[in-house]
């Protein structure tokens, strides 16, 4: 069991990571690569990644076991600023820390033949073994994580939008209560099932919440209690391939394929720049598509500081979930009225989205 103990000061200092952490995602993806579970979600990704890796993972295998402890120095806080910053911080790890954490890793897996010998070269703190580790991490990241980074960013941004709304609605208590079911908020303690018993006392330092695409099942914390407290937790995955977005051809035929992608990108809330990145369109195009969807009553836009946040209306959410037909939107299938307010000029044959229409029946999910 993992128990994270909060004081009043800690609650005031709970914060969300502003972006994915590139080295947490890299290390945790290496767990997923060797994990036979979650074949539906990660199976295709595993096959593609293994083909690119060509089996060159021996050094990482020595440091990152399928289960159990891996050294904290592999995931320095600087990695939130990008891969280069994270790898530079790793390369600068003090020799004393290298030796201490590698000794823990060796003790946890002393039964694995040859493992202590592989770790010994790193524990010396010499530049050459560290350079080999940095090179191995960089190569693995390029094969396993980099090709999927835009999708990974979008999923983590969607999770951040959900947590942000919880924080606005009910403060830190509501934020902690909104975390995935693997975490249980029983004030003043946040609990999770964990391979070993861990008591983390924040002591006024607060907690950084780091959503992770490749974290699965169990959240992760640093073993070293002196490091800045971080809780890495899994974002939600559907029972579908992790890098496949639903939507189907029907929505694309109704509103146009690009606008369908834009609507899906707004699913959990996004700024215009996030929307452009998620949908793969220019900033100007994202703004234009959002305006059309807003006029059609599918999206609401609120200004937040120097940016705007687009979110779905109940009608937009119902449309994405398949609960709305063209008739429910006040449209005859196949008919296009270019003179109507909010009409959509089709990118492919598409029907107009009326700005208003009959109210959805009460049974329609929203």
PDB file of C-alpha atoms in Angstrom, residues 77-289:
ATOM      1  CA  UNK A  77      12.864  16.710 -12.932  1.00  0.00           C
ATOM      2  CA  UNK A  78      14.662  18.524 -15.766  1.00  0.00           C
ATOM      3  CA  UNK A  79      13.128  16.076 -18.257  1.00  0.00           C
ATOM      4  CA  UNK A  80       9.899  18.070 -18.083  1.00  0.00           C
ATOM      5  CA  UNK A  81      11.767  20.636 -20.209  1.00  0.00           C
ATOM      6  CA  UNK A  82      12.546  18.080 -22.925  1.00  0.00           C
ATOM      7  CA  UNK A  83      14.727  15.098 -23.726  1.00  0.00           C
ATOM      8  CA  UNK A  84      18.002  16.999 -24.100  1.00  0.00           C
ATOM      9  CA  UNK A  85      17.576  18.736 -20.733  1.00  0.00           C
ATOM     10  CA  UNK A  86      16.685  15.454 -19.044  1.00  0.00           C
ATOM     11  CA  UNK A  87      19.632  13.553 -20.500  1.00  0.00           C
ATOM     12  CA  UNK A  88      22.038  16.339 -19.559  1.00  0.00           C
ATOM     13  CA  UNK A  89      20.771  16.205 -15.967  1.00  0.00           C
ATOM     14  CA  UNK A  90      21.185  12.432 -15.958  1.00  0.00           C
ATOM     15  CA  UNK A  91      24.732  12.755 -17.288  1.00  0.00           C
ATOM     16  CA  UNK A  92      25.491  15.168 -14.406  1.00  0.00           C
ATOM     17  CA  UNK A  93      24.294  12.783 -11.665  1.00  0.00           C
ATOM     18  CA  UNK A  94      26.840  12.890  -8.781  1.00  0.00           C
ATOM     19  CA  UNK A  95      28.903   9.672  -8.477  1.00  0.00           C
ATOM     20  CA  UNK A  96      27.794   9.163  -4.850  1.00  0.00           C
ATOM     21  CA  UNK A  97      24.151   9.130  -5.899  1.00  0.00           C
ATOM     22  CA  UNK A  98      24.887   6.785  -8.800  1.00  0.00           C
ATOM     23  CA  UNK A  99      26.567   4.325  -6.462  1.00  0.00           C
ATOM     24  CA  UNK A 100      23.800   4.474  -3.840  1.00  0.00           C
ATOM     25  CA  UNK A 101      20.904   3.969  -6.265  1.00  0.00           C
ATOM     26  CA  UNK A 102      22.678   1.328  -8.351  1.00  0.00           C
ATOM     27  CA  UNK A 103      23.492  -0.564  -5.155  1.00  0.00           C
ATOM     28  CA  UNK A 104      19.773  -0.606  -4.346  1.00  0.00           C
ATOM     29  CA  UNK A 105      19.006  -1.866  -7.840  1.00  0.00           C
ATOM     30  CA  UNK A 106      21.622  -4.602  -7.582  1.00  0.00           C
ATOM     31  CA  UNK A 107      20.387  -5.665  -4.139  1.00  0.00           C
ATOM     32  CA  UNK A 108      16.800  -5.929  -5.408  1.00  0.00           C
ATOM     33  CA  UNK A 109      17.885  -8.146  -8.293  1.00  0.00           C
ATOM     34  CA  UNK A 110      20.974  -9.923  -6.989  1.00  0.00           C
ATOM     35  CA  UNK A 111      19.587 -13.222  -8.235  1.00  0.00           C
ATOM     36  CA  UNK A 112      19.862 -12.101 -11.874  1.00  0.00           C
ATOM     37  CA  UNK A 113      23.146 -13.467 -13.297  1.00  0.00           C
ATOM     38  CA  UNK A 114      25.575 -10.797 -14.468  1.00  0.00           C
ATOM     39  CA  UNK A 115      23.465  -7.845 -13.382  1.00  0.00           C
ATOM     40  CA  UNK A 116      25.798  -6.455 -10.702  1.00  0.00           C
ATOM     41  CA  UNK A 117      28.646  -6.459 -13.206  1.00  0.00           C
ATOM     42  CA  UNK A 118      26.710  -4.385 -15.713  1.00  0.00           C
ATOM     43  CA  UNK A 119      25.798  -1.883 -13.028  1.00  0.00           C
ATOM     44  CA  UNK A 120      29.329  -1.668 -11.655  1.00  0.00           C
ATOM     45  CA  UNK A 121      30.660   0.226 -14.677  1.00  0.00           C
ATOM     46  CA  UNK A 122      28.010   2.903 -14.223  1.00  0.00           C
ATOM     47  CA  UNK A 123      28.544   3.075 -10.469  1.00  0.00           C
ATOM     48  CA  UNK A 124      32.123   4.222 -11.010  1.00  0.00           C
ATOM     49  CA  UNK A 125      30.737   7.511 -12.308  1.00  0.00           C
ATOM     50  CA  UNK A 126      33.040   7.539 -15.319  1.00  0.00           C
ATOM     51  CA  UNK A 127      31.994   9.541 -18.379  1.00  0.00           C
ATOM     52  CA  UNK A 128      32.079   6.666 -20.880  1.00  0.00           C
ATOM     53  CA  UNK A 129      29.513   4.349 -19.205  1.00  0.00           C
ATOM     54  CA  UNK A 130      27.212   7.310 -18.572  1.00  0.00           C
ATOM     55  CA  UNK A 131      27.529   8.332 -22.219  1.00  0.00           C
ATOM     56  CA  UNK A 132      26.530   4.794 -23.256  1.00  0.00           C
ATOM     57  CA  UNK A 133      23.466   4.983 -21.018  1.00  0.00           C
ATOM     58  CA  UNK A 134      22.489   8.392 -22.420  1.00  0.00           C
ATOM     59  CA  UNK A 135      22.915   7.026 -25.949  1.00  0.00           C
ATOM     60  CA  UNK A 136      20.812   3.957 -25.155  1.00  0.00           C
ATOM     61  CA  UNK A 137      18.007   6.073 -23.705  1.00  0.00           C
ATOM     62  CA  UNK A 138      18.092   8.432 -26.649  1.00  0.00           C
ATOM     63  CA  UNK A 139      17.949   5.605 -29.196  1.00  0.00           C
ATOM     64  CA  UNK A 140      15.170   3.837 -27.344  1.00  0.00           C
ATOM     65  CA  UNK A 141      13.156   7.054 -27.044  1.00  0.00           C
ATOM     66  CA  UNK A 142      13.419   7.667 -30.789  1.00  0.00           C
ATOM     67  CA  UNK A 143      12.109   4.184 -31.523  1.00  0.00           C
ATOM     68  CA  UNK A 144       9.436   3.783 -28.840  1.00  0.00           C
ATOM     69  CA  UNK A 145       8.158   7.213 -27.823  1.00  0.00           C
ATOM     70  CA  UNK A 146       9.043   9.941 -30.310  1.00  0.00           C
ATOM     71  CA  UNK A 147       6.835   8.660 -33.184  1.00  0.00           C
ATOM     72  CA  UNK A 148       3.823   8.749 -30.872  1.00  0.00           C
ATOM     73  CA  UNK A 149       4.571  11.980 -29.006  1.00  0.00           C
ATOM     74  CA  UNK A 150       1.791  14.176 -30.487  1.00  0.00           C
ATOM     75  CA  UNK A 151      -0.837  11.579 -29.568  1.00  0.00           C
ATOM     76  CA  UNK A 152       0.688  11.136 -26.116  1.00  0.00           C
ATOM     77  CA  UNK A 153       0.665  14.909 -25.561  1.00  0.00           C
ATOM     78  CA  UNK A 154      -2.979  15.148 -26.576  1.00  0.00           C
ATOM     79  CA  UNK A 155      -4.070  12.429 -24.142  1.00  0.00           C
ATOM     80  CA  UNK A 156      -2.161  13.992 -21.269  1.00  0.00           C
ATOM     81  CA  UNK A 157      -3.530  17.452 -22.084  1.00  0.00           C
ATOM     82  CA  UNK A 158      -7.035  15.978 -22.007  1.00  0.00           C
ATOM     83  CA  UNK A 159      -6.359  14.525 -18.546  1.00  0.00           C
ATOM     84  CA  UNK A 160      -5.033  17.904 -17.399  1.00  0.00           C
ATOM     85  CA  UNK A 161      -8.252  19.552 -18.583  1.00  0.00           C
ATOM     86  CA  UNK A 162     -10.306  17.165 -16.454  1.00  0.00           C
ATOM     87  CA  UNK A 163      -8.142  17.774 -13.374  1.00  0.00           C
ATOM     88  CA  UNK A 164      -8.178  21.519 -13.973  1.00  0.00           C
ATOM     89  CA  UNK A 165     -11.958  21.588 -13.989  1.00  0.00           C
ATOM     90  CA  UNK A 166     -12.034  19.578 -10.755  1.00  0.00           C
ATOM     91  CA  UNK A 167      -9.659  22.067  -9.141  1.00  0.00           C
ATOM     92  CA  UNK A 168     -11.809  25.012 -10.253  1.00  0.00           C
ATOM     93  CA  UNK A 169     -15.000  23.317  -9.073  1.00  0.00           C
ATOM     94  CA  UNK A 170     -13.851  22.182  -5.636  1.00  0.00           C
ATOM     95  CA  UNK A 171     -10.242  23.091  -4.929  1.00  0.00           C
ATOM     96  CA  UNK A 172      -7.434  20.648  -4.052  1.00  0.00           C
ATOM     97  CA  UNK A 173      -9.817  18.224  -2.333  1.00  0.00           C
ATOM     98  CA  UNK A 174     -11.883  17.838  -5.492  1.00  0.00           C
ATOM     99  CA  UNK A 175      -8.728  17.575  -7.612  1.00  0.00           C
ATOM    100  CA  UNK A 176      -7.344  14.694  -5.526  1.00  0.00           C
ATOM    101  CA  UNK A 177     -10.750  13.002  -5.439  1.00  0.00           C
ATOM    102  CA  UNK A 178     -10.935  13.217  -9.253  1.00  0.00           C
ATOM    103  CA  UNK A 179      -7.772  11.160  -9.814  1.00  0.00           C
ATOM    104  CA  UNK A 180      -8.154   7.743 -11.504  1.00  0.00           C
ATOM    105  CA  UNK A 181      -9.702   4.900  -9.456  1.00  0.00           C
ATOM    106  CA  UNK A 182      -6.270   3.389  -8.712  1.00  0.00           C
ATOM    107  CA  UNK A 183      -5.873   6.341  -6.297  1.00  0.00           C
ATOM    108  CA  UNK A 184      -8.185   6.905  -3.323  1.00  0.00           C
ATOM    109  CA  UNK A 185      -8.415  10.255  -1.558  1.00  0.00           C
ATOM    110  CA  UNK A 186      -9.273   9.776   2.118  1.00  0.00           C
ATOM    111  CA  UNK A 187      -8.329  13.130   3.536  1.00  0.00           C
ATOM    112  CA  UNK A 188      -5.660  13.786   4.599  1.00  0.00           C
ATOM    113  CA  UNK A 189      -4.163  10.654   2.950  1.00  0.00           C
ATOM    114  CA  UNK A 190      -3.983   9.650  -0.707  1.00  0.00           C
ATOM    115  CA  UNK A 191      -3.825   5.848  -1.021  1.00  0.00           C
ATOM    116  CA  UNK A 192      -3.065   3.362  -3.779  1.00  0.00           C
ATOM    117  CA  UNK A 193      -2.350  -0.332  -4.030  1.00  0.00           C
ATOM    118  CA  UNK A 194       1.419  -0.731  -4.311  1.00  0.00           C
ATOM    119  CA  UNK A 195       3.899  -3.621  -4.528  1.00  0.00           C
ATOM    120  CA  UNK A 196       5.453  -2.628  -1.178  1.00  0.00           C
ATOM    121  CA  UNK A 197       4.351  -0.578   1.830  1.00  0.00           C
ATOM    122  CA  UNK A 198       5.381   3.069   1.393  1.00  0.00           C
ATOM    123  CA  UNK A 199       4.592   6.017   3.642  1.00  0.00           C
ATOM    124  CA  UNK A 200       5.313   9.351   1.941  1.00  0.00           C
ATOM    125  CA  UNK A 201       5.111  12.364   4.245  1.00  0.00           C
ATOM    126  CA  UNK A 202       5.112  15.529   2.209  1.00  0.00           C
ATOM    127  CA  UNK A 203       5.939  17.778   5.155  1.00  0.00           C
ATOM    128  CA  UNK A 204       4.810  21.019   3.511  1.00  0.00           C
ATOM    129  CA  UNK A 205       6.635  20.429   0.212  1.00  0.00           C
ATOM    130  CA  UNK A 206       3.424  19.882  -1.763  1.00  0.00           C
ATOM    131  CA  UNK A 207       2.996  17.324  -4.544  1.00  0.00           C
ATOM    132  CA  UNK A 208       3.426  17.434  -8.305  1.00  0.00           C
ATOM    133  CA  UNK A 209       0.800  15.371 -10.141  1.00  0.00           C
ATOM    134  CA  UNK A 210       2.280  13.948 -13.346  1.00  0.00           C
ATOM    135  CA  UNK A 211      -0.180  12.195 -15.684  1.00  0.00           C
ATOM    136  CA  UNK A 212       1.478   9.511 -17.789  1.00  0.00           C
ATOM    137  CA  UNK A 213       0.441   7.748 -20.974  1.00  0.00           C
ATOM    138  CA  UNK A 214       2.611   4.664 -20.385  1.00  0.00           C
ATOM    139  CA  UNK A 215       2.006   4.311 -16.647  1.00  0.00           C
ATOM    140  CA  UNK A 216      -0.350   1.372 -16.155  1.00  0.00           C
ATOM    141  CA  UNK A 217      -2.271   0.168 -13.127  1.00  0.00           C
ATOM    142  CA  UNK A 218      -0.014   1.306 -10.308  1.00  0.00           C
ATOM    143  CA  UNK A 219       1.121   4.917  -9.766  1.00  0.00           C
ATOM    144  CA  UNK A 220       4.822   5.590  -9.252  1.00  0.00           C
ATOM    145  CA  UNK A 221       6.741   7.733  -6.753  1.00  0.00           C
ATOM    146  CA  UNK A 222      10.417   8.311  -6.095  1.00  0.00           C
ATOM    147  CA  UNK A 223      12.025   5.944  -3.621  1.00  0.00           C
ATOM    148  CA  UNK A 224      14.330   8.639  -2.247  1.00  0.00           C
ATOM    149  CA  UNK A 225      12.236  10.661   0.264  1.00  0.00           C
ATOM    150  CA  UNK A 226      14.537  13.688  -0.074  1.00  0.00           C
ATOM    151  CA  UNK A 227      13.658  14.247  -3.737  1.00  0.00           C
ATOM    152  CA  UNK A 228      10.860  16.698  -4.670  1.00  0.00           C
ATOM    153  CA  UNK A 229       7.613  14.703  -4.294  1.00  0.00           C
ATOM    154  CA  UNK A 230       6.117  13.546  -7.595  1.00  0.00           C
ATOM    155  CA  UNK A 231       3.172  11.216  -8.176  1.00  0.00           C
ATOM    156  CA  UNK A 232       3.088   9.671 -11.651  1.00  0.00           C
ATOM    157  CA  UNK A 233      -0.347   8.244 -12.395  1.00  0.00           C
ATOM    158  CA  UNK A 234      -1.965   6.599 -15.462  1.00  0.00           C
ATOM    159  CA  UNK A 235      -4.262   8.436 -17.829  1.00  0.00           C
ATOM    160  CA  UNK A 236      -7.410   6.558 -18.813  1.00  0.00           C
ATOM    161  CA  UNK A 237      -7.280   4.272 -21.847  1.00  0.00           C
ATOM    162  CA  UNK A 238     -10.208   2.930 -23.794  1.00  0.00           C
ATOM    163  CA  UNK A 239     -10.550  -0.768 -24.614  1.00  0.00           C
ATOM    164  CA  UNK A 240      -9.054  -0.084 -28.026  1.00  0.00           C
ATOM    165  CA  UNK A 241      -5.573   0.337 -29.511  1.00  0.00           C
ATOM    166  CA  UNK A 242      -3.861   3.186 -27.671  1.00  0.00           C
ATOM    167  CA  UNK A 243      -2.995   5.128 -30.816  1.00  0.00           C
ATOM    168  CA  UNK A 244      -6.310   4.738 -32.597  1.00  0.00           C
ATOM    169  CA  UNK A 245      -8.907   7.479 -32.307  1.00  0.00           C
ATOM    170  CA  UNK A 246     -12.579   6.515 -32.659  1.00  0.00           C
ATOM    171  CA  UNK A 247     -15.156   8.513 -34.522  1.00  0.00           C
ATOM    172  CA  UNK A 248     -15.908   6.341 -37.477  1.00  0.00           C
ATOM    173  CA  UNK A 249     -16.850   7.433 -40.967  1.00  0.00           C
ATOM    174  CA  UNK A 250     -20.403   8.480 -40.005  1.00  0.00           C
ATOM    175  CA  UNK A 251     -19.344  11.607 -38.113  1.00  0.00           C
ATOM    176  CA  UNK A 252     -16.899  12.441 -40.883  1.00  0.00           C
ATOM    177  CA  UNK A 253     -19.641  12.203 -43.487  1.00  0.00           C
ATOM    178  CA  UNK A 254     -21.910  14.406 -41.384  1.00  0.00           C
ATOM    179  CA  UNK A 255     -19.587  17.313 -40.608  1.00  0.00           C
ATOM    180  CA  UNK A 256     -16.529  16.686 -42.792  1.00  0.00           C
ATOM    181  CA  UNK A 257     -13.493  14.667 -41.801  1.00  0.00           C
ATOM    182  CA  UNK A 258     -11.329  17.600 -40.691  1.00  0.00           C
ATOM    183  CA  UNK A 259     -14.119  19.140 -38.652  1.00  0.00           C
ATOM    184  CA  UNK A 260     -14.823  15.720 -37.140  1.00  0.00           C
ATOM    185  CA  UNK A 261     -11.169  15.579 -36.013  1.00  0.00           C
ATOM    186  CA  UNK A 262     -11.459  19.100 -34.587  1.00  0.00           C
ATOM    187  CA  UNK A 263     -14.595  18.202 -32.646  1.00  0.00           C
ATOM    188  CA  UNK A 264     -12.902  15.123 -31.192  1.00  0.00           C
ATOM    189  CA  UNK A 265      -9.841  17.159 -30.267  1.00  0.00           C
ATOM    190  CA  UNK A 266     -12.068  19.431 -28.164  1.00  0.00           C
ATOM    191  CA  UNK A 267     -13.533  16.407 -26.344  1.00  0.00           C
ATOM    192  CA  UNK A 268     -11.862  17.199 -23.004  1.00  0.00           C
ATOM    193  CA  UNK A 269     -11.245  20.896 -23.570  1.00  0.00           C
ATOM    194  CA  UNK A 270      -8.401  22.598 -25.391  1.00  0.00           C
ATOM    195  CA  UNK A 271      -6.940  25.961 -26.246  1.00  0.00           C
ATOM    196  CA  UNK A 272      -6.717  26.908 -29.926  1.00  0.00           C
ATOM    197  CA  UNK A 273      -3.019  26.004 -30.089  1.00  0.00           C
ATOM    198  CA  UNK A 274      -3.659  22.637 -28.427  1.00  0.00           C
ATOM    199  CA  UNK A 275      -6.560  22.088 -30.819  1.00  0.00           C
ATOM    200  CA  UNK A 276      -4.334  22.760 -33.830  1.00  0.00           C
ATOM    201  CA  UNK A 277      -1.723  20.288 -32.598  1.00  0.00           C
ATOM    202  CA  UNK A 278      -4.239  17.559 -31.739  1.00  0.00           C
ATOM    203  CA  UNK A 279      -6.142  17.840 -35.018  1.00  0.00           C
ATOM    204  CA  UNK A 280      -3.054  18.358 -37.164  1.00  0.00           C
ATOM    205  CA  UNK A 281      -4.212  21.666 -38.675  1.00  0.00           C
ATOM    206  CA  UNK A 282      -2.844  25.213 -38.710  1.00  0.00           C
ATOM    207  CA  UNK A 283      -3.641  27.651 -35.928  1.00  0.00           C
ATOM    208  CA  UNK A 284      -5.794  29.748 -38.263  1.00  0.00           C
ATOM    209  CA  UNK A 285      -7.675  26.674 -39.476  1.00  0.00           C
ATOM    210  CA  UNK A 286      -8.273  25.492 -35.909  1.00  0.00           C
ATOM    211  CA  UNK A 287      -9.711  28.878 -34.984  1.00  0.00           C
ATOM    212  CA  UNK A 288     -11.979  28.870 -38.042  1.00  0.00           C
ATOM    213  CA  UNK A 289     -13.279  25.344 -37.416  1.00  0.00           C
TER     214      UNK A 289
END
